[in-house]
Amino acid sequence: MKMFYGEIEMRRESLKENGIYYPIRLEYYLTKGEYAIKGDNEEYYGIEVVKKSYLKSEEREEKIEISHISDNKEIVCHLLNILKINEVSPAHTRYIVEDLVKERSY
C-alpha cells in the first residue's frame, strides 16, 4: 500500500543554475507492507519518490521505491520530510536514505 506524503515543485532558480528550463515536480509517498514472523504479521514502512518533468507537451516520469526501511512509521516519515525539504530526486534517494539510516542507526 502507498500513501501520499507530499509534493514540491523544484525551485526555478535552482533548475536554471543547472541549465534546466522546464518545471519538475517531486512527489513523496510512504509505503507499507507486511511480513510474517512466527505466524504473526508485522508491518514495515518504506518510501517512494517520483520525479515528473514537463518538457513542452510531454511528461516524463522517473521513480524509485525503497521498501522495508523500518517498522517504525514515524522514523520513515521523518526521512520523507528530510527528502522533501531538500528536494531529493529519485536518482539520489537511495544514497541519501542509506547515509541517514547509518547516521541515525535506525
JSON list of C-alpha atoms in Angstrom, two decimals:
[
{"chain": "A", "resi": 1, "resn": "MET", "atom": "CA", "xyz": [0.00, 0.00, 0.00]},
{"chain": "A", "resi": 2, "resn": "LYS", "atom": "CA", "xyz": [1.20, 3.51, -0.71]},
{"chain": "A", "resi": 3, "resn": "MET", "atom": "CA", "xyz": [0.07, 6.77, 0.93]},
{"chain": "A", "resi": 4, "resn": "PHE", "atom": "CA", "xyz": [0.75, 10.26, -0.42]},
{"chain": "A", "resi": 5, "resn": "TYR", "atom": "CA", "xyz": [3.13, 12.18, 1.86]},
{"chain": "A", "resi": 6, "resn": "GLY", "atom": "CA", "xyz": [3.72, 15.42, -0.03]},
{"chain": "A", "resi": 7, "resn": "GLU", "atom": "CA", "xyz": [4.97, 17.10, -3.17]},
{"chain": "A", "resi": 8, "resn": "ILE", "atom": "CA", "xyz": [7.05, 20.06, -4.24]},
{"chain": "A", "resi": 9, "resn": "GLU", "atom": "CA", "xyz": [7.81, 21.89, -7.42]},
{"chain": "A", "resi": 10, "resn": "MET", "atom": "CA", "xyz": [11.56, 22.34, -7.63]},
{"chain": "A", "resi": 11, "resn": "ARG", "atom": "CA", "xyz": [12.69, 25.94, -7.31]},
{"chain": "A", "resi": 12, "resn": "ARG", "atom": "CA", "xyz": [13.11, 27.56, -10.72]},
{"chain": "A", "resi": 13, "resn": "GLU", "atom": "CA", "xyz": [16.30, 29.33, -9.58]},
{"chain": "A", "resi": 14, "resn": "SER", "atom": "CA", "xyz": [17.94, 26.00, -8.72]},
{"chain": "A", "resi": 15, "resn": "LEU", "atom": "CA", "xyz": [16.85, 24.49, -12.01]},
{"chain": "A", "resi": 16, "resn": "LYS", "atom": "CA", "xyz": [18.16, 27.45, -14.05]},
{"chain": "A", "resi": 17, "resn": "GLU", "atom": "CA", "xyz": [21.52, 27.24, -12.27]},
{"chain": "A", "resi": 18, "resn": "ASN", "atom": "CA", "xyz": [21.79, 23.70, -13.63]},
{"chain": "A", "resi": 19, "resn": "GLY", "atom": "CA", "xyz": [20.67, 24.60, -17.15]},
{"chain": "A", "resi": 20, "resn": "ILE", "atom": "CA", "xyz": [17.15, 23.21, -16.77]},
{"chain": "A", "resi": 21, "resn": "TYR", "atom": "CA", "xyz": [14.38, 25.44, -18.10]},
{"chain": "A", "resi": 22, "resn": "TYR", "atom": "CA", "xyz": [11.30, 23.27, -17.60]},
{"chain": "A", "resi": 23, "resn": "PRO", "atom": "CA", "xyz": [9.24, 22.51, -14.48]},
{"chain": "A", "resi": 24, "resn": "ILE", "atom": "CA", "xyz": [9.97, 19.48, -12.31]},
{"chain": "A", "resi": 25, "resn": "ARG", "atom": "CA", "xyz": [7.65, 18.17, -9.61]},
{"chain": "A", "resi": 26, "resn": "LEU", "atom": "CA", "xyz": [8.72, 15.72, -6.92]},
{"chain": "A", "resi": 27, "resn": "GLU", "atom": "CA", "xyz": [6.17, 13.52, -5.14]},
{"chain": "A", "resi": 28, "resn": "TYR", "atom": "CA", "xyz": [6.87, 11.60, -1.94]},
{"chain": "A", "resi": 29, "resn": "TYR", "atom": "CA", "xyz": [4.98, 8.53, -0.72]},
{"chain": "A", "resi": 30, "resn": "LEU", "atom": "CA", "xyz": [5.01, 6.41, 2.43]},
{"chain": "A", "resi": 31, "resn": "THR", "atom": "CA", "xyz": [4.78, 2.72, 1.54]},
{"chain": "A", "resi": 32, "resn": "LYS", "atom": "CA", "xyz": [3.59, -0.02, 3.84]},
{"chain": "A", "resi": 33, "resn": "GLY", "atom": "CA", "xyz": [3.96, -3.78, 3.64]},
{"chain": "A", "resi": 34, "resn": "GLU", "atom": "CA", "xyz": [3.67, -6.84, 5.83]},
{"chain": "A", "resi": 35, "resn": "TYR", "atom": "CA", "xyz": [5.72, -9.92, 6.50]},
{"chain": "A", "resi": 36, "resn": "ALA", "atom": "CA", "xyz": [5.08, -12.96, 8.65]},
{"chain": "A", "resi": 37, "resn": "ILE", "atom": "CA", "xyz": [7.22, -13.83, 11.67]},
{"chain": "A", "resi": 38, "resn": "LYS", "atom": "CA", "xyz": [6.28, -16.89, 13.67]},
{"chain": "A", "resi": 39, "resn": "GLY", "atom": "CA", "xyz": [2.73, -16.72, 12.36]},
{"chain": "A", "resi": 40, "resn": "ASP", "atom": "CA", "xyz": [2.26, -13.03, 13.20]},
{"chain": "A", "resi": 41, "resn": "ASN", "atom": "CA", "xyz": [2.04, -10.33, 10.55]},
{"chain": "A", "resi": 42, "resn": "GLU", "atom": "CA", "xyz": [4.46, -7.47, 11.13]},
{"chain": "A", "resi": 43, "resn": "GLU", "atom": "CA", "xyz": [4.24, -4.12, 9.33]},
{"chain": "A", "resi": 44, "resn": "TYR", "atom": "CA", "xyz": [7.16, -2.32, 7.74]},
{"chain": "A", "resi": 45, "resn": "TYR", "atom": "CA", "xyz": [7.45, 1.04, 6.02]},
{"chain": "A", "resi": 46, "resn": "GLY", "atom": "CA", "xyz": [9.37, 2.40, 3.08]},
{"chain": "A", "resi": 47, "resn": "ILE", "atom": "CA", "xyz": [9.35, 5.30, 0.65]},
{"chain": "A", "resi": 48, "resn": "GLU", "atom": "CA", "xyz": [8.70, 6.06, -2.98]},
{"chain": "A", "resi": 49, "resn": "VAL", "atom": "CA", "xyz": [9.93, 9.19, -4.73]},
{"chain": "A", "resi": 50, "resn": "VAL", "atom": "CA", "xyz": [8.53, 10.20, -8.13]},
{"chain": "A", "resi": 51, "resn": "LYS", "atom": "CA", "xyz": [10.04, 12.89, -10.36]},
{"chain": "A", "resi": 52, "resn": "LYS", "atom": "CA", "xyz": [7.84, 14.36, -13.09]},
{"chain": "A", "resi": 53, "resn": "SER", "atom": "CA", "xyz": [9.49, 16.53, -15.74]},
{"chain": "A", "resi": 54, "resn": "TYR", "atom": "CA", "xyz": [7.31, 18.62, -18.04]},
{"chain": "A", "resi": 55, "resn": "LEU", "atom": "CA", "xyz": [9.09, 19.10, -21.37]},
{"chain": "A", "resi": 56, "resn": "LYS", "atom": "CA", "xyz": [6.89, 21.00, -23.82]},
{"chain": "A", "resi": 57, "resn": "SER", "atom": "CA", "xyz": [3.75, 18.84, -24.06]},
{"chain": "A", "resi": 58, "resn": "GLU", "atom": "CA", "xyz": [5.48, 15.67, -22.83]},
{"chain": "A", "resi": 59, "resn": "GLU", "atom": "CA", "xyz": [5.57, 14.42, -19.24]},
{"chain": "A", "resi": 60, "resn": "ARG", "atom": "CA", "xyz": [8.49, 12.19, -18.22]},
{"chain": "A", "resi": 61, "resn": "GLU", "atom": "CA", "xyz": [8.47, 10.18, -15.03]},
{"chain": "A", "resi": 62, "resn": "GLU", "atom": "CA", "xyz": [11.27, 8.65, -13.00]},
{"chain": "A", "resi": 63, "resn": "LYS", "atom": "CA", "xyz": [10.76, 6.88, -9.67]},
{"chain": "A", "resi": 64, "resn": "ILE", "atom": "CA", "xyz": [12.36, 4.76, -7.01]},
{"chain": "A", "resi": 65, "resn": "GLU", "atom": "CA", "xyz": [10.90, 2.69, -4.21]},
{"chain": "A", "resi": 66, "resn": "ILE", "atom": "CA", "xyz": [12.84, 1.59, -1.17]},
{"chain": "A", "resi": 67, "resn": "SER", "atom": "CA", "xyz": [10.88, -0.83, 0.94]},
{"chain": "A", "resi": 68, "resn": "HIS", "atom": "CA", "xyz": [11.41, -2.17, 4.44]},
{"chain": "A", "resi": 69, "resn": "ILE", "atom": "CA", "xyz": [13.33, 0.79, 5.85]},
{"chain": "A", "resi": 70, "resn": "SER", "atom": "CA", "xyz": [11.82, 0.43, 9.33]},
{"chain": "A", "resi": 71, "resn": "ASP", "atom": "CA", "xyz": [8.87, -0.96, 11.23]},
{"chain": "A", "resi": 72, "resn": "ASN", "atom": "CA", "xyz": [8.54, 2.49, 12.83]},
{"chain": "A", "resi": 73, "resn": "LYS", "atom": "CA", "xyz": [6.26, 4.77, 10.79]},
{"chain": "A", "resi": 74, "resn": "GLU", "atom": "CA", "xyz": [7.50, 7.96, 12.48]},
{"chain": "A", "resi": 75, "resn": "ILE", "atom": "CA", "xyz": [11.11, 7.25, 11.51]},
{"chain": "A", "resi": 76, "resn": "VAL", "atom": "CA", "xyz": [10.19, 6.78, 7.87]},
{"chain": "A", "resi": 77, "resn": "CYS", "atom": "CA", "xyz": [8.02, 9.92, 7.90]},
{"chain": "A", "resi": 78, "resn": "HIS", "atom": "CA", "xyz": [11.00, 11.81, 9.33]},
{"chain": "A", "resi": 79, "resn": "LEU", "atom": "CA", "xyz": [13.15, 10.55, 6.44]},
{"chain": "A", "resi": 80, "resn": "LEU", "atom": "CA", "xyz": [10.46, 11.57, 3.94]},
{"chain": "A", "resi": 81, "resn": "ASN", "atom": "CA", "xyz": [10.38, 15.05, 5.44]},
{"chain": "A", "resi": 82, "resn": "ILE", "atom": "CA", "xyz": [14.16, 15.40, 5.05]},
{"chain": "A", "resi": 83, "resn": "LEU", "atom": "CA", "xyz": [13.95, 14.24, 1.43]},
{"chain": "A", "resi": 84, "resn": "LYS", "atom": "CA", "xyz": [11.11, 16.67, 0.67]},
{"chain": "A", "resi": 85, "resn": "ILE", "atom": "CA", "xyz": [12.72, 19.72, 2.32]},
{"chain": "A", "resi": 86, "resn": "ASN", "atom": "CA", "xyz": [15.95, 19.08, 0.41]},
{"chain": "A", "resi": 87, "resn": "GLU", "atom": "CA", "xyz": [14.22, 18.35, -2.93]},
{"chain": "A", "resi": 88, "resn": "VAL", "atom": "CA", "xyz": [15.86, 14.93, -3.25]},
{"chain": "A", "resi": 89, "resn": "SER", "atom": "CA", "xyz": [15.14, 13.27, -6.61]},
{"chain": "A", "resi": 90, "resn": "PRO", "atom": "CA", "xyz": [14.90, 9.53, -7.31]},
{"chain": "A", "resi": 91, "resn": "ALA", "atom": "CA", "xyz": [18.46, 9.46, -8.67]},
{"chain": "A", "resi": 92, "resn": "HIS", "atom": "CA", "xyz": [19.88, 10.42, -5.25]},
{"chain": "A", "resi": 93, "resn": "THR", "atom": "CA", "xyz": [17.29, 8.93, -2.91]},
{"chain": "A", "resi": 94, "resn": "ARG", "atom": "CA", "xyz": [18.94, 5.56, -2.22]},
{"chain": "A", "resi": 95, "resn": "TYR", "atom": "CA", "xyz": [22.29, 7.13, -1.27]},
{"chain": "A", "resi": 96, "resn": "ILE", "atom": "CA", "xyz": [20.70, 9.76, 0.96]},
{"chain": "A", "resi": 97, "resn": "VAL", "atom": "CA", "xyz": [18.48, 7.23, 2.75]},
{"chain": "A", "resi": 98, "resn": "GLU", "atom": "CA", "xyz": [21.41, 4.84, 3.27]},
{"chain": "A", "resi": 99, "resn": "ASP", "atom": "CA", "xyz": [23.52, 7.66, 4.75]},
{"chain": "A", "resi": 100, "resn": "LEU", "atom": "CA", "xyz": [20.70, 8.86, 7.01]},
{"chain": "A", "resi": 101, "resn": "VAL", "atom": "CA", "xyz": [19.93, 5.35, 8.24]},
{"chain": "A", "resi": 102, "resn": "LYS", "atom": "CA", "xyz": [23.61, 4.67, 9.01]},
{"chain": "A", "resi": 103, "resn": "GLU", "atom": "CA", "xyz": [24.00, 8.04, 10.74]},
{"chain": "A", "resi": 104, "resn": "ARG", "atom": "CA", "xyz": [20.91, 7.61, 12.93]},
{"chain": "A", "resi": 105, "resn": "SER", "atom": "CA", "xyz": [21.21, 3.83, 13.44]},
{"chain": "A", "resi": 106, "resn": "TYR", "atom": "CA", "xyz": [17.52, 3.23, 12.57]}
]
